[in-house]
PDB file of C-alpha atoms in Angstrom:
ATOM      1  CA  MET A   1      96.832  -3.536  68.732  1.00  0.00           C
ATOM      2  CA  ALA A   2      98.041  -5.675  71.652  1.00  0.00           C
ATOM      3  CA  PRO A   3      96.057  -8.763  72.999  1.00  0.00           C
ATOM      4  CA  ILE A   4      93.724  -8.105  75.990  1.00  0.00           C
ATOM      5  CA  TYR A   5      93.945 -10.641  78.390  1.00  0.00           C
ATOM      6  CA  GLY A   6      93.239 -10.880  82.445  1.00  0.00           C
ATOM      7  CA  ASP A   7      95.232 -13.216  85.059  1.00  0.00           C
ATOM      8  CA  VAL A   8      93.682 -13.968  88.460  1.00  0.00           C
ATOM      9  CA  LEU A   9      94.997 -15.953  91.124  1.00  0.00           C
ATOM     10  CA  CYS A  10      92.138 -17.329  93.091  1.00  0.00           C
ATOM     11  CA  ARG A  11      91.646 -19.988  95.744  1.00  0.00           C
ATOM     12  CA  ALA A  12      89.228 -22.413  94.366  1.00  0.00           C
ATOM     13  CA  LEU A  13      86.344 -23.021  96.999  1.00  0.00           C
ATOM     14  CA  VAL A  14      84.675 -25.823  95.174  1.00  0.00           C
ATOM     15  CA  ILE A  15      86.482 -28.006  92.559  1.00  0.00           C
ATOM     16  CA  CYS A  16      85.263 -31.066  90.541  1.00  0.00           C
ATOM     17  CA  VAL A  17      88.487 -33.056  91.431  1.00  0.00           C
ATOM     18  CA  VAL A  18      90.952 -33.107  94.190  1.00  0.00           C
ATOM     19  CA  PHE A  19      94.410 -31.326  93.597  1.00  0.00           C
ATOM     20  CA  SER A  20      97.369 -31.743  95.596  1.00  0.00           C
ATOM     21  CA  LEU A  21      97.248 -27.868  95.958  1.00  0.00           C
ATOM     22  CA  PHE A  22      93.816 -25.981  95.804  1.00  0.00           C
ATOM     23  CA  TRP A  23      95.188 -23.086  93.900  1.00  0.00           C
ATOM     24  CA  THR A  24      93.591 -22.284  90.375  1.00  0.00           C
ATOM     25  CA  ASN A  25      95.263 -19.968  87.771  1.00  0.00           C
ATOM     26  CA  ALA A  26      92.069 -18.417  85.674  1.00  0.00           C
ATOM     27  CA  ASN A  27      92.971 -16.718  82.724  1.00  0.00           C
ATOM     28  CA  GLY A  28      90.339 -14.683  80.504  1.00  0.00           C
ATOM     29  CA  MET A  29      91.075 -14.110  76.958  1.00  0.00           C
ATOM     30  CA  TYR A  30      90.003 -11.997  74.175  1.00  0.00           C
ATOM     31  CA  VAL A  31      91.892 -12.357  70.982  1.00  0.00           C
ATOM     32  CA  LYS A  32      91.701 -10.099  68.339  1.00  0.00           C
ATOM     33  CA  ALA A  33      91.992 -12.061  64.760  1.00  0.00           C
ATOM     34  CA  ALA A  34      94.754  -9.965  63.535  1.00  0.00           C
ATOM     35  CA  ASP A  35      96.653 -10.724  66.898  1.00  0.00           C
ATOM     36  CA  THR A  36      96.282 -14.060  67.013  1.00  0.00           C
ATOM     37  CA  LYS A  37     100.002 -15.270  67.104  1.00  0.00           C
ATOM     38  CA  GLU A  38     100.959 -12.559  69.427  1.00  0.00           C
ATOM     39  CA  ALA A  39      98.202 -13.132  72.074  1.00  0.00           C
ATOM     40  CA  LEU A  40      98.761 -16.925  71.931  1.00  0.00           C
ATOM     41  CA  ASP A  41     102.378 -16.676  72.607  1.00  0.00           C
ATOM     42  CA  HIS A  42     101.796 -14.139  74.974  1.00  0.00           C
ATOM     43  CA  LEU A  43      99.470 -16.697  76.844  1.00  0.00           C
ATOM     44  CA  ARG A  44     101.768 -19.447  76.613  1.00  0.00           C
ATOM     45  CA  ASP A  45     104.654 -17.316  78.471  1.00  0.00           C
ATOM     46  CA  ILE A  46     102.190 -16.269  81.131  1.00  0.00           C
ATOM     47  CA  ILE A  47     100.948 -19.965  81.689  1.00  0.00           C
ATOM     48  CA  SER A  48     104.445 -21.378  81.533  1.00  0.00           C
ATOM     49  CA  ASN A  49     105.669 -19.029  83.950  1.00  0.00           C
ATOM     50  CA  SER A  50     102.913 -19.540  86.044  1.00  0.00           C
ATOM     51  CA  GLU A  51     103.241 -23.456  86.194  1.00  0.00           C
ATOM     52  CA  ASN A  52     106.956 -23.227  86.615  1.00  0.00           C
ATOM     53  CA  LYS A  53     106.664 -21.373  89.774  1.00  0.00           C
ATOM     54  CA  ASP A  54     104.031 -23.922  91.294  1.00  0.00           C
ATOM     55  CA  PRO A  55     103.580 -27.025  89.314  1.00  0.00           C
ATOM     56  CA  ASP A  56     100.601 -28.011  91.408  1.00  0.00           C
ATOM     57  CA  THR A  57      98.529 -24.903  90.046  1.00  0.00           C
ATOM     58  CA  HIS A  58      95.692 -25.907  87.938  1.00  0.00           C
ATOM     59  CA  SER A  59      95.181 -23.503  84.701  1.00  0.00           C
ATOM     60  CA  ILE A  60      92.048 -22.568  83.297  1.00  0.00           C
ATOM     61  CA  ILE A  61      92.043 -20.352  80.055  1.00  0.00           C
ATOM     62  CA  CYS A  62      88.709 -19.464  78.614  1.00  0.00           C
ATOM     63  CA  GLY A  63      87.120 -16.473  76.649  1.00  0.00           C
ATOM     64  CA  ASP A  64      86.436 -15.071  72.876  1.00  0.00           C
ATOM     65  CA  PHE A  65      89.392 -17.089  70.836  1.00  0.00           C
ATOM     66  CA  ASN A  66      87.887 -15.895  67.579  1.00  0.00           C
ATOM     67  CA  GLN A  67      89.955 -18.403  65.236  1.00  0.00           C
ATOM     68  CA  ALA A  68      92.791 -18.917  67.651  1.00  0.00           C
ATOM     69  CA  ASN A  69      93.558 -22.289  68.660  1.00  0.00           C
ATOM     70  CA  LEU A  70      95.385 -22.653  72.182  1.00  0.00           C
ATOM     71  CA  LYS A  71      96.658 -26.286  71.213  1.00  0.00           C
ATOM     72  CA  THR A  72      99.273 -25.049  68.639  1.00  0.00           C
ATOM     73  CA  VAL A  73     101.066 -23.348  71.298  1.00  0.00           C
ATOM     74  CA  LEU A  74      99.873 -25.354  74.708  1.00  0.00           C
ATOM     75  CA  PRO A  75      99.178 -28.937  73.242  1.00  0.00           C
ATOM     76  CA  ASN A  76      98.801 -30.440  76.814  1.00  0.00           C
ATOM     77  CA  PHE A  77      95.468 -28.478  77.239  1.00  0.00           C
ATOM     78  CA  TYR A  78      92.212 -29.540  76.147  1.00  0.00           C
ATOM     79  CA  GLN A  79      89.014 -27.426  74.512  1.00  0.00           C
ATOM     80  CA  HIS A  80      85.806 -28.344  76.464  1.00  0.00           C
ATOM     81  CA  VAL A  81      83.338 -26.193  74.647  1.00  0.00           C
ATOM     82  CA  THR A  82      81.685 -28.345  72.153  1.00  0.00           C
ATOM     83  CA  CYS A  83      78.924 -26.175  71.217  1.00  0.00           C
ATOM     84  CA  PRO A  84      78.748 -23.376  68.760  1.00  0.00           C
ATOM     85  CA  THR A  85      78.657 -19.798  70.742  1.00  0.00           C
ATOM     86  CA  ARG A  86      78.158 -17.419  67.769  1.00  0.00           C
ATOM     87  CA  GLY A  87      76.263 -18.637  64.848  1.00  0.00           C
ATOM     88  CA  ILE A  88      77.875 -22.054  63.821  1.00  0.00           C
ATOM     89  CA  ASN A  89      81.105 -21.192  65.148  1.00  0.00           C
ATOM     90  CA  THR A  90      82.807 -21.877  68.274  1.00  0.00           C
ATOM     91  CA  LEU A  91      84.392 -18.715  69.359  1.00  0.00           C
ATOM     92  CA  ASP A  92      84.396 -18.727  73.103  1.00  0.00           C
ATOM     93  CA  GLN A  93      86.526 -21.523  74.297  1.00  0.00           C
ATOM     94  CA  CYS A  94      87.494 -23.230  77.684  1.00  0.00           C
ATOM     95  CA  TYR A  95      90.677 -24.812  78.044  1.00  0.00           C
ATOM     96  CA  SER A  96      92.351 -27.054  81.145  1.00  0.00           C
ATOM     97  CA  LYS A  97      94.701 -29.965  81.320  1.00  0.00           C
ATOM     98  CA  MET A  98      91.632 -32.487  82.500  1.00  0.00           C
ATOM     99  CA  ASN A  99      90.698 -34.328  79.257  1.00  0.00           C
ATOM    100  CA  SER A 100      86.820 -34.815  78.785  1.00  0.00           C
ATOM    101  CA  ALA A 101      86.278 -33.131  82.389  1.00  0.00           C
ATOM    102  CA  TYR A 102      83.248 -31.014  81.445  1.00  0.00           C
ATOM    103  CA  LYS A 103      80.154 -31.015  79.282  1.00  0.00           C
ATOM    104  CA  ALA A 104      79.212 -28.066  77.243  1.00  0.00           C
ATOM    105  CA  ILE A 105      75.762 -27.030  77.286  1.00  0.00           C
ATOM    106  CA  GLU A 106      74.683 -23.976  75.364  1.00  0.00           C
ATOM    107  CA  ARG A 107      72.542 -21.160  76.913  1.00  0.00           C
ATOM    108  CA  SER A 108      70.782 -18.069  75.494  1.00  0.00           C
ATOM    109  CA  GLY A 109      73.295 -15.038  75.661  1.00  0.00           C
ATOM    110  CA  LEU A 110      72.820 -12.108  77.838  1.00  0.00           C
ATOM    111  CA  GLY A 111      71.205  -8.954  76.908  1.00  0.00           C
ATOM    112  CA  ASN A 112      71.958  -7.859  73.293  1.00  0.00           C
ATOM    113  CA  SER A 113      74.879 -10.199  73.141  1.00  0.00           C
ATOM    114  CA  ASP A 114      75.348 -12.088  70.008  1.00  0.00           C
ATOM    115  CA  HIS A 115      77.756 -14.592  71.737  1.00  0.00           C
ATOM    116  CA  SER A 116      75.786 -17.664  73.421  1.00  0.00           C
ATOM    117  CA  CYS A 117      76.540 -18.413  77.130  1.00  0.00           C
ATOM    118  CA  VAL A 118      78.050 -21.894  78.149  1.00  0.00           C
ATOM    119  CA  LEU A 119      77.171 -24.097  80.887  1.00  0.00           C
ATOM    120  CA  LEU A 120      80.275 -26.158  81.749  1.00  0.00           C
ATOM    121  CA  LEU A 121      78.973 -29.185  83.965  1.00  0.00           C
ATOM    122  CA  PRO A 122      81.684 -31.522  85.550  1.00  0.00           C
ATOM    123  CA  LYS A 123      81.723 -34.794  83.887  1.00  0.00           C
ATOM    124  CA  TYR A 124      83.574 -36.114  87.040  1.00  0.00           C
ATOM    125  CA  ILE A 125      81.468 -38.743  88.879  1.00  0.00           C
ATOM    126  CA  GLN A 126      82.426 -38.843  92.517  1.00  0.00           C
ATOM    127  CA  LYS A 127      84.036 -42.131  93.738  1.00  0.00           C
ATOM    128  CA  VAL A 128      81.045 -42.827  96.195  1.00  0.00           C
ATOM    129  CA  LYS A 129      78.552 -42.500  93.081  1.00  0.00           C
ATOM    130  CA  ARG A 130      80.643 -44.764  91.053  1.00  0.00           C
ATOM    131  CA  SER A 131      80.697 -47.821  93.510  1.00  0.00           C
ATOM    132  CA  LYS A 132      77.779 -49.443  95.397  1.00  0.00           C
ATOM    133  CA  PRO A 133      78.245 -49.524  99.043  1.00  0.00           C
ATOM    134  CA  VAL A 134      79.433 -52.721 100.516  1.00  0.00           C
ATOM    135  CA  THR A 135      78.563 -54.204 104.219  1.00  0.00           C
ATOM    136  CA  GLN A 136      81.039 -55.845 106.282  1.00  0.00           C
ATOM    137  CA  THR A 137      80.847 -57.569 109.887  1.00  0.00           C
ATOM    138  CA  ILE A 138      83.395 -56.407 112.183  1.00  0.00           C
ATOM    139  CA  LEU A 139      84.194 -56.816 116.119  1.00  0.00           C
ATOM    140  CA  SER A 140      82.942 -54.202 118.303  1.00  0.00           C
ATOM    141  CA  TRP A 141      85.771 -53.126 120.956  1.00  0.00           C
ATOM    142  CA  THR A 142      83.519 -51.997 123.763  1.00  0.00           C
ATOM    143  CA  ASP A 143      84.683 -50.945 126.942  1.00  0.00           C
ATOM    144  CA  SER A 144      82.854 -53.876 128.734  1.00  0.00           C
ATOM    145  CA  ALA A 145      83.943 -56.521 125.906  1.00  0.00           C
ATOM    146  CA  VAL A 146      87.696 -55.560 126.330  1.00  0.00           C
ATOM    147  CA  GLU A 147      87.258 -55.859 130.095  1.00  0.00           C
ATOM    148  CA  ALA A 148      85.727 -59.404 129.527  1.00  0.00           C
ATOM    149  CA  LEU A 149      88.541 -60.241 127.112  1.00  0.00           C
ATOM    150  CA  GLN A 150      91.169 -59.071 129.552  1.00  0.00           C
ATOM    151  CA  ASP A 151      89.529 -61.376 132.172  1.00  0.00           C
ATOM    152  CA  CYS A 152      89.770 -64.691 129.575  1.00  0.00           C
ATOM    153  CA  PHE A 153      93.529 -63.505 129.275  1.00  0.00           C
ATOM    154  CA  GLU A 154      94.058 -63.458 132.904  1.00  0.00           C
ATOM    155  CA  GLN A 155      92.011 -66.643 133.849  1.00  0.00           C
ATOM    156  CA  THR A 156      94.382 -68.641 131.072  1.00  0.00           C
ATOM    157  CA  ASP A 157      97.352 -70.664 131.962  1.00  0.00           C
ATOM    158  CA  TRP A 158      99.795 -69.575 128.898  1.00  0.00           C
ATOM    159  CA  THR A 159     102.286 -72.366 130.171  1.00  0.00           C
ATOM    160  CA  THR A 160     100.007 -74.917 129.005  1.00  0.00           C
ATOM    161  CA  PHE A 161     100.560 -73.830 125.156  1.00  0.00           C
ATOM    162  CA  LEU A 162     104.179 -73.946 125.684  1.00  0.00           C
ATOM    163  CA  ASP A 163     104.419 -77.179 126.990  1.00  0.00           C
ATOM    164  CA  GLN A 164     102.298 -78.551 124.144  1.00  0.00           C
ATOM    165  CA  SER A 165     104.726 -76.906 121.540  1.00  0.00           C
ATOM    166  CA  THR A 166     107.689 -78.681 120.009  1.00  0.00           C
ATOM    167  CA  ASN A 167     109.103 -75.283 118.640  1.00  0.00           C
ATOM    168  CA  LEU A 168     108.689 -71.534 118.761  1.00  0.00           C
ATOM    169  CA  HIS A 169     106.818 -71.344 115.533  1.00  0.00           C
ATOM    170  CA  GLU A 170     104.187 -73.784 116.770  1.00  0.00           C
ATOM    171  CA  TYR A 171     103.898 -72.273 120.147  1.00  0.00           C
ATOM    172  CA  SER A 172     103.327 -68.635 118.164  1.00  0.00           C
ATOM    173  CA  GLU A 173     100.647 -70.025 116.184  1.00  0.00           C
ATOM    174  CA  ILE A 174      98.914 -71.854 118.924  1.00  0.00           C
ATOM    175  CA  VAL A 175      98.942 -68.646 120.893  1.00  0.00           C
ATOM    176  CA  CYS A 176      97.517 -66.627 118.007  1.00  0.00           C
ATOM    177  CA  ASP A 177      94.632 -69.085 117.553  1.00  0.00           C
ATOM    178  CA  TYR A 178      93.768 -68.807 121.056  1.00  0.00           C
ATOM    179  CA  ILE A 179      93.628 -64.810 121.135  1.00  0.00           C
ATOM    180  CA  LYS A 180      91.391 -64.848 117.965  1.00  0.00           C
ATOM    181  CA  PHE A 181      89.241 -67.657 119.667  1.00  0.00           C
ATOM    182  CA  CYS A 182      89.054 -65.488 122.895  1.00  0.00           C
ATOM    183  CA  GLU A 183      88.256 -62.489 120.699  1.00  0.00           C
ATOM    184  CA  ASN A 184      85.430 -64.167 118.869  1.00  0.00           C
ATOM    185  CA  VAL A 185      84.110 -65.546 122.188  1.00  0.00           C
ATOM    186  CA  CYS A 186      84.350 -62.022 124.113  1.00  0.00           C
ATOM    187  CA  LEU A 187      83.679 -59.021 121.654  1.00  0.00           C
ATOM    188  CA  PRO A 188      80.206 -58.608 119.935  1.00  0.00           C
ATOM    189  CA  ARG A 189      79.685 -58.266 116.140  1.00  0.00           C
ATOM    190  CA  LYS A 190      78.218 -55.539 114.364  1.00  0.00           C
ATOM    191  CA  THR A 191      77.567 -54.846 110.853  1.00  0.00           C
ATOM    192  CA  ILE A 192      78.823 -51.488 109.368  1.00  0.00           C
ATOM    193  CA  THR A 193      78.552 -50.159 105.800  1.00  0.00           C
ATOM    194  CA  LEU A 194      81.642 -49.142 103.794  1.00  0.00           C
ATOM    195  CA  PHE A 195      81.264 -46.428 101.198  1.00  0.00           C
ATOM    196  CA  ALA A 196      83.955 -45.965  98.335  1.00  0.00           C
ATOM    197  CA  ASN A 197      85.029 -42.640  99.640  1.00  0.00           C
ATOM    198  CA  ASN A 198      85.561 -43.986 103.129  1.00  0.00           C
ATOM    199  CA  ASN A 199      89.136 -43.407 104.537  1.00  0.00           C
ATOM    200  CA  ALA A 200      91.294 -44.841 107.221  1.00  0.00           C
ATOM    201  CA  TRP A 201      91.492 -41.566 108.936  1.00  0.00           C
ATOM    202  CA  PHE A 202      87.992 -40.747 108.843  1.00  0.00           C
ATOM    203  CA  ASN A 203      86.915 -42.214 112.293  1.00  0.00           C
ATOM    204  CA  LYS A 204      84.054 -41.502 114.747  1.00  0.00           C
ATOM    205  CA  GLN A 205      85.889 -38.494 116.515  1.00  0.00           C
ATOM    206  CA  VAL A 206      86.885 -36.833 112.892  1.00  0.00           C
ATOM    207  CA  ARG A 207      83.068 -37.318 111.966  1.00  0.00           C
ATOM    208  CA  ARG A 208      82.056 -36.021 115.142  1.00  0.00           C
ATOM    209  CA  LYS A 209      84.138 -32.876 114.796  1.00  0.00           C
ATOM    210  CA  LEU A 210      82.552 -32.196 111.400  1.00  0.00           C
ATOM    211  CA  HIS A 211      79.172 -32.879 112.675  1.00  0.00           C
ATOM    212  CA  GLU A 212      79.795 -30.076 115.260  1.00  0.00           C
ATOM    213  CA  LYS A 213      81.433 -27.794 112.951  1.00  0.00           C
ATOM    214  CA  ASP A 214      78.030 -28.004 110.559  1.00  0.00           C
ATOM    215  CA  GLU A 215      75.809 -27.624 113.743  1.00  0.00           C
ATOM    216  CA  ALA A 216      77.787 -24.646 114.519  1.00  0.00           C
ATOM    217  CA  TYR A 217      77.691 -22.920 110.955  1.00  0.00           C
ATOM    218  CA  ARG A 218      74.122 -23.552 110.948  1.00  0.00           C
ATOM    219  CA  ASN A 219      73.483 -21.737 114.195  1.00  0.00           C
TER     220      ASN A 219
END
């Protein structure tokens, strides 16, 4: 009898890590003991063809493998189910390319099934939870502060720095130091909290847009 398998291409809505493309190739398997080699060879061809077409595809293979071992044909995949699923045997398995990505927890079977259910919890810890937030003092470029800084520059006699400099390098250093001095005098300071997942592009405009989107979704 030919191996029974399913091949599903789905859009992943929630994933535990960030992939370059959020496409997941999920394959469900049931391998009969007599068809182990044929089933593994067939599955290897399916996964290889899928990943050759799109190298960024994330493949997850799960199902009842009986005594089959997927790593014999796909050695770069890792098995995540560590608890027994039928008696003392781990027949139901789940493979992916992410080593130590999930923690397997045994659950009771559905109905009269003699197979246990398995809950796979991501071991991945978000970067924001791995690192403590840090505080940083920065200059606040408010409209009034910028106007005060511009007035300061307009009142400055820049030729004085040129007359006191012996070369271009010395002149540029004096001007830069003076600009920093004016910034420290005219611009107020504020303390901000930086989280590990902060990105340079995630500014207040983006944050406001996300807040508006959440409000629109709730309403």
